[in-house]
PDB file of C-alpha atoms and ligand atoms in Angstrom:
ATOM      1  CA  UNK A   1       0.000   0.000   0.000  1.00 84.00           C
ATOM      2  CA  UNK A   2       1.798   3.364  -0.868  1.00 91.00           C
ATOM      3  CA  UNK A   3       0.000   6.586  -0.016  1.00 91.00           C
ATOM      4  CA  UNK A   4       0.308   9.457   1.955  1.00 93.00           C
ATOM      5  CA  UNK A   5       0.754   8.676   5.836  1.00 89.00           C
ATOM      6  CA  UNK A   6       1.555  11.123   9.198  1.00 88.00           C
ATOM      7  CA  UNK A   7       2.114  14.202   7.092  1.00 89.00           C
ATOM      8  CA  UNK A   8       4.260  12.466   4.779  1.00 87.00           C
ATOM      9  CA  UNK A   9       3.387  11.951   0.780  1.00 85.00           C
ATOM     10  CA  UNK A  10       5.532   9.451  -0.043  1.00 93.00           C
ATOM     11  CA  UNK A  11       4.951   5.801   2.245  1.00 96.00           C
ATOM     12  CA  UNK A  12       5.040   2.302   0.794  1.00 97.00           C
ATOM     13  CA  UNK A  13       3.961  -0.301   3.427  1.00 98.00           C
ATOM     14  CA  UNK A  14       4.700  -3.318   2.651  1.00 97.00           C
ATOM     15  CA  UNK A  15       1.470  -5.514   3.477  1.00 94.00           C
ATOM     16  CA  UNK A  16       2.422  -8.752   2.380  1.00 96.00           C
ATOM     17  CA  UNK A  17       1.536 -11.631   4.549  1.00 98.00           C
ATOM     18  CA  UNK A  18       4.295 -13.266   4.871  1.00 98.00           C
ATOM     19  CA  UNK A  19       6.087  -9.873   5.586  1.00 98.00           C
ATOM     20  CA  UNK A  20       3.762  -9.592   8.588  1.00 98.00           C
ATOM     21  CA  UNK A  21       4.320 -13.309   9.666  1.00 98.00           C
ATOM     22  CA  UNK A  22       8.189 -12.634   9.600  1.00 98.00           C
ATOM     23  CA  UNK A  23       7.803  -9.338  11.499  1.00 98.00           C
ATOM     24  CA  UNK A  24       5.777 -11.149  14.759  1.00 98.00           C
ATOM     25  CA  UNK A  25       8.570 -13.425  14.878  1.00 98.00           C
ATOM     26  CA  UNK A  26      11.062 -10.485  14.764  1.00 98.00           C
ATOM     27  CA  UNK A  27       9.241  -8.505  17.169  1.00 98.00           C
ATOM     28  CA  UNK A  28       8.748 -11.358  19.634  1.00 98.00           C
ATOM     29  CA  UNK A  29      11.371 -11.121  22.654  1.00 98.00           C
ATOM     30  CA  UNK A  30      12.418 -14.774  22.545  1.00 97.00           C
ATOM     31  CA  UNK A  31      13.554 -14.550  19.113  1.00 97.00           C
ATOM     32  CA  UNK A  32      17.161 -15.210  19.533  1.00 96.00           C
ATOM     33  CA  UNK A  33      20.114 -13.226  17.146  1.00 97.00           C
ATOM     34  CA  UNK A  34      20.466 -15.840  14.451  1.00 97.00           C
ATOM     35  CA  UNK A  35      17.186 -15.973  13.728  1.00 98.00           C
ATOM     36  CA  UNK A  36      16.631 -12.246  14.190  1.00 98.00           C
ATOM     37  CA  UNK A  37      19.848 -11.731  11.517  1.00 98.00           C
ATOM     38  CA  UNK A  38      17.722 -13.990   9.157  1.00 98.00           C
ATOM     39  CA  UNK A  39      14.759 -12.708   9.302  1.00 98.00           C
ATOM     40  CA  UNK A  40      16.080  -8.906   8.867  1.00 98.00           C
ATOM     41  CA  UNK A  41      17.453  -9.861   6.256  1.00 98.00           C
ATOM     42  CA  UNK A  42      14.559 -11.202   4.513  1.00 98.00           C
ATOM     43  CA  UNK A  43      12.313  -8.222   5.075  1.00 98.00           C
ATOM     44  CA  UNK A  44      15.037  -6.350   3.647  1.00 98.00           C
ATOM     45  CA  UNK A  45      14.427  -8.625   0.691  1.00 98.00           C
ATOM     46  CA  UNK A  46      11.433  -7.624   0.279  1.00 98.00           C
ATOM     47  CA  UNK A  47      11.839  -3.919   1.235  1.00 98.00           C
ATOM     48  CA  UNK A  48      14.166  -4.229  -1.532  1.00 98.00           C
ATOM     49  CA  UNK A  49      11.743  -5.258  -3.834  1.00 97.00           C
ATOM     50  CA  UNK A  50       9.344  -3.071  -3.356  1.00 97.00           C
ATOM     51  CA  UNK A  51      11.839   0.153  -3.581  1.00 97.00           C
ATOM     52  CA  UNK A  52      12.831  -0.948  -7.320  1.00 97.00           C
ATOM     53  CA  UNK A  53      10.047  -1.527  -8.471  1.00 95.00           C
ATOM     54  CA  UNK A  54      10.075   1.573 -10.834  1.00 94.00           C
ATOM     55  CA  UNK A  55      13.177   0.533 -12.147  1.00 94.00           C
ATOM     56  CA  UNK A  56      12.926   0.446 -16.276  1.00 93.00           C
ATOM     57  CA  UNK A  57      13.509  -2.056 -18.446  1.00 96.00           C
ATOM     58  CA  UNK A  58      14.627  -2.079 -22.095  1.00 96.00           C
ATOM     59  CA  UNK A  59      14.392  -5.285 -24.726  1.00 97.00           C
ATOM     60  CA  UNK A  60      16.701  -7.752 -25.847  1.00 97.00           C
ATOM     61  CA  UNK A  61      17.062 -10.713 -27.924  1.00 98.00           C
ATOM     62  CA  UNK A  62      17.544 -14.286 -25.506  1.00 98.00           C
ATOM     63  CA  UNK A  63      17.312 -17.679 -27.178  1.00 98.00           C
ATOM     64  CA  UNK A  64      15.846 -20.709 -25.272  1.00 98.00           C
ATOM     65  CA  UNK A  65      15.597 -24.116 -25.700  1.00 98.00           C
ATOM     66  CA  UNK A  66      12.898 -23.742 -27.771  1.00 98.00           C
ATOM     67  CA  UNK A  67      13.026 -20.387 -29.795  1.00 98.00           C
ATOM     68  CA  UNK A  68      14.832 -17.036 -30.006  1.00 98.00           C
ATOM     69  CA  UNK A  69      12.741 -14.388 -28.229  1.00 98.00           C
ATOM     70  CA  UNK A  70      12.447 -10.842 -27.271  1.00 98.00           C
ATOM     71  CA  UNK A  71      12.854 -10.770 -23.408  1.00 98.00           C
ATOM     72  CA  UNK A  72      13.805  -7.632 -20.972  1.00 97.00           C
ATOM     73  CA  UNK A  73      16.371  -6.340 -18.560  1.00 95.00           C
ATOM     74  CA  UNK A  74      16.991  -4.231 -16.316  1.00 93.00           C
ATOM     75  CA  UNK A  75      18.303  -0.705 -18.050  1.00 92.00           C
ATOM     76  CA  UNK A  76      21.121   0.837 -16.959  1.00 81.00           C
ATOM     77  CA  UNK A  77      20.077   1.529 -13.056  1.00 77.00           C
ATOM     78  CA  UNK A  78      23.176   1.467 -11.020  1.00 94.00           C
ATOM     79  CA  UNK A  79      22.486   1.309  -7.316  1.00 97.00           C
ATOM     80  CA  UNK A  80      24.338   2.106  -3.775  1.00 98.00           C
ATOM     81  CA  UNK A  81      22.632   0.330  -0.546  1.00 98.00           C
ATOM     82  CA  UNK A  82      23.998   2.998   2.542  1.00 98.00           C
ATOM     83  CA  UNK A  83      23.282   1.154   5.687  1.00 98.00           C
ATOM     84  CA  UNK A  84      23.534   3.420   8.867  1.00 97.00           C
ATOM     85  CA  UNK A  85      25.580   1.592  10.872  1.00 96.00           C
ATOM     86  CA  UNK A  86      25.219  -0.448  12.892  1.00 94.00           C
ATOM     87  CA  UNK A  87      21.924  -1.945  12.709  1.00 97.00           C
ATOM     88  CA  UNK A  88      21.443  -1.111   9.093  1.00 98.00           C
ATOM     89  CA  UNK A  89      24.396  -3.915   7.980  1.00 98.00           C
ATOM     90  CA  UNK A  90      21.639  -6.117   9.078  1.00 98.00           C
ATOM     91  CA  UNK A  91      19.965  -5.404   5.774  1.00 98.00           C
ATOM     92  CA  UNK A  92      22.820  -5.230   3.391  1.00 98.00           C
ATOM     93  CA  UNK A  93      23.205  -9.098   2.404  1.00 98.00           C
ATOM     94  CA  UNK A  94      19.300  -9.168   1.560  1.00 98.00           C
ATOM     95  CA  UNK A  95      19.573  -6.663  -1.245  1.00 98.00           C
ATOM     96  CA  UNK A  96      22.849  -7.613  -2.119  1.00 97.00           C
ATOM     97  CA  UNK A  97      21.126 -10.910  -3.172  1.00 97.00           C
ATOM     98  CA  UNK A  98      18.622  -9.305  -5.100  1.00 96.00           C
ATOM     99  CA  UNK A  99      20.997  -6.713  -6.620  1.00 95.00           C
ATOM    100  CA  UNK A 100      24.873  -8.002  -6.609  1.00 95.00           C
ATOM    101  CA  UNK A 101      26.209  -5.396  -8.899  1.00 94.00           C
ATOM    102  CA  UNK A 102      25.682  -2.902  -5.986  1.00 97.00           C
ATOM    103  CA  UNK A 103      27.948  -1.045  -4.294  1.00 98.00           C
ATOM    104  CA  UNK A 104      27.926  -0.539  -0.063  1.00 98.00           C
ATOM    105  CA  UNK A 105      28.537   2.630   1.066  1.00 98.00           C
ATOM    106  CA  UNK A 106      28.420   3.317   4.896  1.00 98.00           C
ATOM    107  CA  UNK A 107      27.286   5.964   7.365  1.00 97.00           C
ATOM    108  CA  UNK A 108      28.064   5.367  11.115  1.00 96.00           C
ATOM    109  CA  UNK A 109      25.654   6.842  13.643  1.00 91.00           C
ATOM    110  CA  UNK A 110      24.542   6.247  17.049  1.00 87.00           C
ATOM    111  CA  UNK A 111      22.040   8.292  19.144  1.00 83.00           C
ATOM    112  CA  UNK A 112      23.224   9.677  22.088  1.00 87.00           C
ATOM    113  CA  UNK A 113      21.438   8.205  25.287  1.00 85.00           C
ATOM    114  CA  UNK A 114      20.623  11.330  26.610  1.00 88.00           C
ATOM    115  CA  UNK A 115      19.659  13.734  24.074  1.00 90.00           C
ATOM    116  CA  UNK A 116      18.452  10.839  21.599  1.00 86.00           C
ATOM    117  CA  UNK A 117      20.356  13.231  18.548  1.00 87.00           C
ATOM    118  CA  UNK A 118      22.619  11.095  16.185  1.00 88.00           C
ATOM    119  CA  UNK A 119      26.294  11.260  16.837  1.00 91.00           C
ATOM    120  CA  UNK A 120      28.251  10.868  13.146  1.00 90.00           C
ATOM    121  CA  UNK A 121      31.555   8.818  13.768  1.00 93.00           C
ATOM    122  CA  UNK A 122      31.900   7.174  10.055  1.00 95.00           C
ATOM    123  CA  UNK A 123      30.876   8.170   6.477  1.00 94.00           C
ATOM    124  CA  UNK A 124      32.086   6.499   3.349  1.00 96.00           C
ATOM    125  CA  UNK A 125      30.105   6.533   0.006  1.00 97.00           C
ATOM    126  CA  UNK A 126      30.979   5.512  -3.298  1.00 97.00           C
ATOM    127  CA  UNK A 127      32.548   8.002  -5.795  1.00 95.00           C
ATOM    128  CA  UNK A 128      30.433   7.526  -8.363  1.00 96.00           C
ATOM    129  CA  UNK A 129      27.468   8.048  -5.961  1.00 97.00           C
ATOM    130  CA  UNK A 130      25.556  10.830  -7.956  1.00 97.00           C
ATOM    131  CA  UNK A 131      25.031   8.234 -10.919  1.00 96.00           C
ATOM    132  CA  UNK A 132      23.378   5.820  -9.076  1.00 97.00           C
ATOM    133  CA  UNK A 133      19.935   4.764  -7.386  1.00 97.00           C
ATOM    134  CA  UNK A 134      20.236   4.794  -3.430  1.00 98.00           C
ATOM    135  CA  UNK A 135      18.931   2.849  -1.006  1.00 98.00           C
ATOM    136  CA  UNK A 136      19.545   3.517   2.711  1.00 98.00           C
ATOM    137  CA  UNK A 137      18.560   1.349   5.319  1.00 98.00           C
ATOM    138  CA  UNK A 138      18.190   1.056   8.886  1.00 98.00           C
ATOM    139  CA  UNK A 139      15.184  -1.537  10.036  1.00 98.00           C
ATOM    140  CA  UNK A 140      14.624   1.450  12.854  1.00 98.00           C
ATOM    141  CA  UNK A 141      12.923   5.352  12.161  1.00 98.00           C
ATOM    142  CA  UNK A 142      12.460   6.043  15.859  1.00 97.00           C
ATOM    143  CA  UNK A 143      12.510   9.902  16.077  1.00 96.00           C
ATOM    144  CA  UNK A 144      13.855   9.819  12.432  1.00 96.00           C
ATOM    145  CA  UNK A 145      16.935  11.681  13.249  1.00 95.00           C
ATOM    146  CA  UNK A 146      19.459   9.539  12.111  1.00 94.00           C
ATOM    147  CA  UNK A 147      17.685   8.768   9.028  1.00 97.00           C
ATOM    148  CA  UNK A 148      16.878  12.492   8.618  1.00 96.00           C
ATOM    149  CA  UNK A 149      20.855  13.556   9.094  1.00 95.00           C
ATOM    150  CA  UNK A 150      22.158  10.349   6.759  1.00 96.00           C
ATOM    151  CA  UNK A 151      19.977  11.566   3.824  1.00 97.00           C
ATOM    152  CA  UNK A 152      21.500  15.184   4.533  1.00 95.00           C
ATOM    153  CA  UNK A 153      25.132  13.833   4.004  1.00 94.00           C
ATOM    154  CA  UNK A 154      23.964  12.029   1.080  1.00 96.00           C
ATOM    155  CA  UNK A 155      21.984  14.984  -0.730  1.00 97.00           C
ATOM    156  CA  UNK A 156      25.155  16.945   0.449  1.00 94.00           C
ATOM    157  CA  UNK A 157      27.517  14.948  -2.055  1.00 95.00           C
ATOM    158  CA  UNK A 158      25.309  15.724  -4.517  1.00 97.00           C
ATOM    159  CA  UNK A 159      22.661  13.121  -4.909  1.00 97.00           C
ATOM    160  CA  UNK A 160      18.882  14.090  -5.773  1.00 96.00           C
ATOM    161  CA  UNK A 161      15.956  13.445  -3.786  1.00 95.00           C
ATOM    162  CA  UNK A 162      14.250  11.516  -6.296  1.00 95.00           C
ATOM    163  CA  UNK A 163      17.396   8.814  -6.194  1.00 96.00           C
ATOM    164  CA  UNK A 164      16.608   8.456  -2.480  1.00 98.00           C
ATOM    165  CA  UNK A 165      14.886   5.982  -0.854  1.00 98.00           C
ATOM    166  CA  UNK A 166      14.859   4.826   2.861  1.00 98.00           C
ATOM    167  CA  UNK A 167      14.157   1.569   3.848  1.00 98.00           C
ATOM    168  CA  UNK A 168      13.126   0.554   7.416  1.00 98.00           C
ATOM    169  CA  UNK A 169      11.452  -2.506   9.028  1.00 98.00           C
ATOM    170  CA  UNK A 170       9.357  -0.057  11.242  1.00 98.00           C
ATOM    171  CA  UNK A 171       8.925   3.059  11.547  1.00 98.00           C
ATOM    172  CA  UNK A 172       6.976   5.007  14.206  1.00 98.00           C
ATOM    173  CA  UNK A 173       4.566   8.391  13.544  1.00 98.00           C
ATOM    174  CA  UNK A 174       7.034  10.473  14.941  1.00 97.00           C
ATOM    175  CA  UNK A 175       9.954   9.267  12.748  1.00 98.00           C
ATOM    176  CA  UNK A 176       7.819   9.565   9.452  1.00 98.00           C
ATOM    177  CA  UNK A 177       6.430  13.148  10.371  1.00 98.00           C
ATOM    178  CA  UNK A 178      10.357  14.005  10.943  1.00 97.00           C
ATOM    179  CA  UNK A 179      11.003  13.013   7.401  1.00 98.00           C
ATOM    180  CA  UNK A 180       8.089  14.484   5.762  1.00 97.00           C
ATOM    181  CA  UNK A 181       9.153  17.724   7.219  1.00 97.00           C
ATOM    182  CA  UNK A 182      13.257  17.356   6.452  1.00 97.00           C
ATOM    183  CA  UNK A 183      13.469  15.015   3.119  1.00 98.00           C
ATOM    184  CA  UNK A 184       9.274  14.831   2.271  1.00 96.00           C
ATOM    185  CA  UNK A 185      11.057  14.101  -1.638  1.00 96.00           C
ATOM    186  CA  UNK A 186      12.401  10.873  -0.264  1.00 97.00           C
ATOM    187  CA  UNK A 187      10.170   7.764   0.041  1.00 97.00           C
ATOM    188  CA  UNK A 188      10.066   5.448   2.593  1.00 98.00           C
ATOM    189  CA  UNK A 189       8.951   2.052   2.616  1.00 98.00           C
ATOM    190  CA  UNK A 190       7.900   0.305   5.844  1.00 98.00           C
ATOM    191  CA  UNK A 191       6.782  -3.308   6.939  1.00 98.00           C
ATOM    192  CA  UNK A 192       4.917  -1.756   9.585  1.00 98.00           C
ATOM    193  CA  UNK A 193       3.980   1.679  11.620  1.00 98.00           C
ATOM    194  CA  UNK A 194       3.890   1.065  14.919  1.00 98.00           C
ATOM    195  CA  UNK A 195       1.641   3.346  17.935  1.00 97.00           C
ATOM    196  CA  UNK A 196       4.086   5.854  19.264  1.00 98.00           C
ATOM    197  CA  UNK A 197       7.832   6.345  21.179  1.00 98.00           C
ATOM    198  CA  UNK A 198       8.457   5.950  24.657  1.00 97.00           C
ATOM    199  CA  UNK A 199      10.583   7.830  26.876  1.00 95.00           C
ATOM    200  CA  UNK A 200      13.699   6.433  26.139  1.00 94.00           C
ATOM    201  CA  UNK A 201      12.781   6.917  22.638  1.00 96.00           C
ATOM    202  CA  UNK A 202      11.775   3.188  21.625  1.00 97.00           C
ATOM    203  CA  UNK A 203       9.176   2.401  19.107  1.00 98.00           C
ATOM    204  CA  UNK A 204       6.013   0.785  21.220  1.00 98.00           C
ATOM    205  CA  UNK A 205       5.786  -1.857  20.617  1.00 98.00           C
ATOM    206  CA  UNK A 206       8.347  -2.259  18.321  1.00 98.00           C
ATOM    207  CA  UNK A 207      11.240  -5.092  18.578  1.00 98.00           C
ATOM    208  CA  UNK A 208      13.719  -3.274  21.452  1.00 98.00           C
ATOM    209  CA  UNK A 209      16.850  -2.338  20.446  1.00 97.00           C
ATOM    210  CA  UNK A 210      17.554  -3.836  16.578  1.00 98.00           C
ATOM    211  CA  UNK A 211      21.612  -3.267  16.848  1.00 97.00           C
ATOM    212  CA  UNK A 212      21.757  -4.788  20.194  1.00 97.00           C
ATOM    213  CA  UNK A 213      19.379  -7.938  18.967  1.00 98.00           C
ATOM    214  CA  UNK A 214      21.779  -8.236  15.807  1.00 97.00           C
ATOM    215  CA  UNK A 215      25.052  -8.699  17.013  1.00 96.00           C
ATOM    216  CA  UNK A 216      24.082 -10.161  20.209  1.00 94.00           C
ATOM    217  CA  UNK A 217      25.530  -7.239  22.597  1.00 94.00           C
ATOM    218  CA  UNK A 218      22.635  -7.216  25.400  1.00 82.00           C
TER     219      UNK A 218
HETATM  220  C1  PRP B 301      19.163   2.789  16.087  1.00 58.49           C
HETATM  221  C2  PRP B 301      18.612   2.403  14.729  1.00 58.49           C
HETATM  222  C3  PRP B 301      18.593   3.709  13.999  1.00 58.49           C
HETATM  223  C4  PRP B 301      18.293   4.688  15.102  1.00 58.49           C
HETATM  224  C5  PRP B 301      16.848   5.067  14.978  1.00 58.49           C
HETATM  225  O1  PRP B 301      20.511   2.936  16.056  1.00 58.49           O
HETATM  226  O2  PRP B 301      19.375   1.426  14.093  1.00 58.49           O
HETATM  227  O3  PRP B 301      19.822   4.035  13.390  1.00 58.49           O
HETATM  228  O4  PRP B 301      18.500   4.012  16.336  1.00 58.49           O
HETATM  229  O5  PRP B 301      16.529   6.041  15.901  1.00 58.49           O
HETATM  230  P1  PRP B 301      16.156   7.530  15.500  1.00 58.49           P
HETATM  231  O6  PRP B 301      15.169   7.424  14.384  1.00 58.49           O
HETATM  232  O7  PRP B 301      15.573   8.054  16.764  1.00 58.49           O
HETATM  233  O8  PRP B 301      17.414   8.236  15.088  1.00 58.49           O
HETATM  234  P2  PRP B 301      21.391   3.149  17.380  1.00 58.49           P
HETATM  235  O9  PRP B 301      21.630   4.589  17.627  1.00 58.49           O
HETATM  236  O10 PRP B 301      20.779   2.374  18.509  1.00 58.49           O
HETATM  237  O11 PRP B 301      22.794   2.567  16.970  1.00 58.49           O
HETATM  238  P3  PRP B 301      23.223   1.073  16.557  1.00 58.49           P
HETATM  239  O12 PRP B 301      22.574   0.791  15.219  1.00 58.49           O
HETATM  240  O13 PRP B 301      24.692   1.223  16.454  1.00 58.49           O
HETATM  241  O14 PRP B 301      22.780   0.128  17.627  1.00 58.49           O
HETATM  242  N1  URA B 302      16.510   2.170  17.807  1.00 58.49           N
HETATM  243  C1  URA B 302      16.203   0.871  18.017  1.00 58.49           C
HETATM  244  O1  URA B 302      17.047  -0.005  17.806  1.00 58.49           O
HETATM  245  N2  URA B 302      14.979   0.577  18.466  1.00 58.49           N
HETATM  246  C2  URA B 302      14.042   1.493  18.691  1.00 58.49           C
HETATM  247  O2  URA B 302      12.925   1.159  19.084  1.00 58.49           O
HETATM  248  C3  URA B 302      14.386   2.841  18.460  1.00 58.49           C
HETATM  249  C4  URA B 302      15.619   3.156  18.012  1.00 58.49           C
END
């Protein structure tokens, strides 16, 4: 379902059943790392999926077994997946598989504890960056700040809006209204919206803390 959601014009959610069956198991606190890696990984699959699916395609000639043809692929799109670190690398491997031509470029930020405001500490994109289709993923938009200040760098070096998208696993109201009012030329595509933060600035109910459950560190 795309449409316009919390203020912002531009939201895919991806509805798909079995996107929703992966999620419970994602969200669910038992769910242990390796499973949790697998399973972000998958909805990145498919978040993948849905965020190329304007991609163009231009005709060729194929032979099969049985007869030559006139068959299509993909035309020229060149594409960058930027996961903010850390939690985003969770997502990489997932579009890698559906794209493998792509190149990784990284952005490292953390929010601080206190003032929940991202704290930059790496940033390394492609050269070549303005020429291609970017994806950037994080399976969090909590406030949306660190989503919000990763598509700043990346417009920064030159990229347009339209070439943007931002891929989450969940995002909560607050996180899309952020973006809407910062980057409301980038889309986003979701697996789910979830009710609201809390105080420590958690999506409720969301899945806790998707670095920590990724790497195992809590
Ligand atoms: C998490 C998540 C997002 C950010 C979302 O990262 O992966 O990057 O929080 O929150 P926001 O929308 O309020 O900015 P975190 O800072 O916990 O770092 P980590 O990925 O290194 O664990
Ligand atoms: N970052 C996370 O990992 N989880 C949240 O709920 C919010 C930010």
């Amino acid at each position: 379902m795309t449409g316009s959601i919390h203020g912002h014009e531009h939201v895919t959610i991806i509805d798909h059943p079995i996107v929703q069956h992966k999620l419970t198991i994602l969200r669910n606190k038992d769910t242990g790392s390796k499973k949790f890696r697998e399973l972000v990984k998958e909805l990145a699959m498919f978040a993948g999926y849905e965020a190329t699916r304007h991609f163009q395609l231009e005709p060729t000639r194929v032979t099969t077994p049985i007869c030559e043809t006139t068959a299509y692929t993909l035309k020229g799109r060149k594409v960058a997946i930027v996961p903010i670190l850390r939690a985003g690398l969770g997502m990489v491997e997932g579009i890698l598989e559906l794209i493998p031509a792509a190149r990784v470029g990284h952005i490292g930020l953390y929010r601080d504890p206190e003032t929940h405001l991202p704290i930059e500490y790496y940033f390394k994109l492609p050269e070549d960056i303005t020429t291609r289709e970017v994806l950037v993923v994080d399976p969090m938009l909590a406030t949306g700040g660190s989503a919000v200040a990763a598509i700043d760098f990346i417009k920064a070096r030159g990229v347009a809006a339209e070439k943007i998208r931002l891929l989450v696993i969940l995002a909560a109201p607050e996180g899309i209204q952020a973006l809407a009012e910062a980057h409301p030329d980038v889309s986003l595509y979701t697996c789910a919206i979830d009710e609201c933060l809390n105080e420590h600035a958690y999506i409720v109910p969301g899945l806790g803390d998707a670095g920590d459950r990724i790497f195992g560190t809590k």
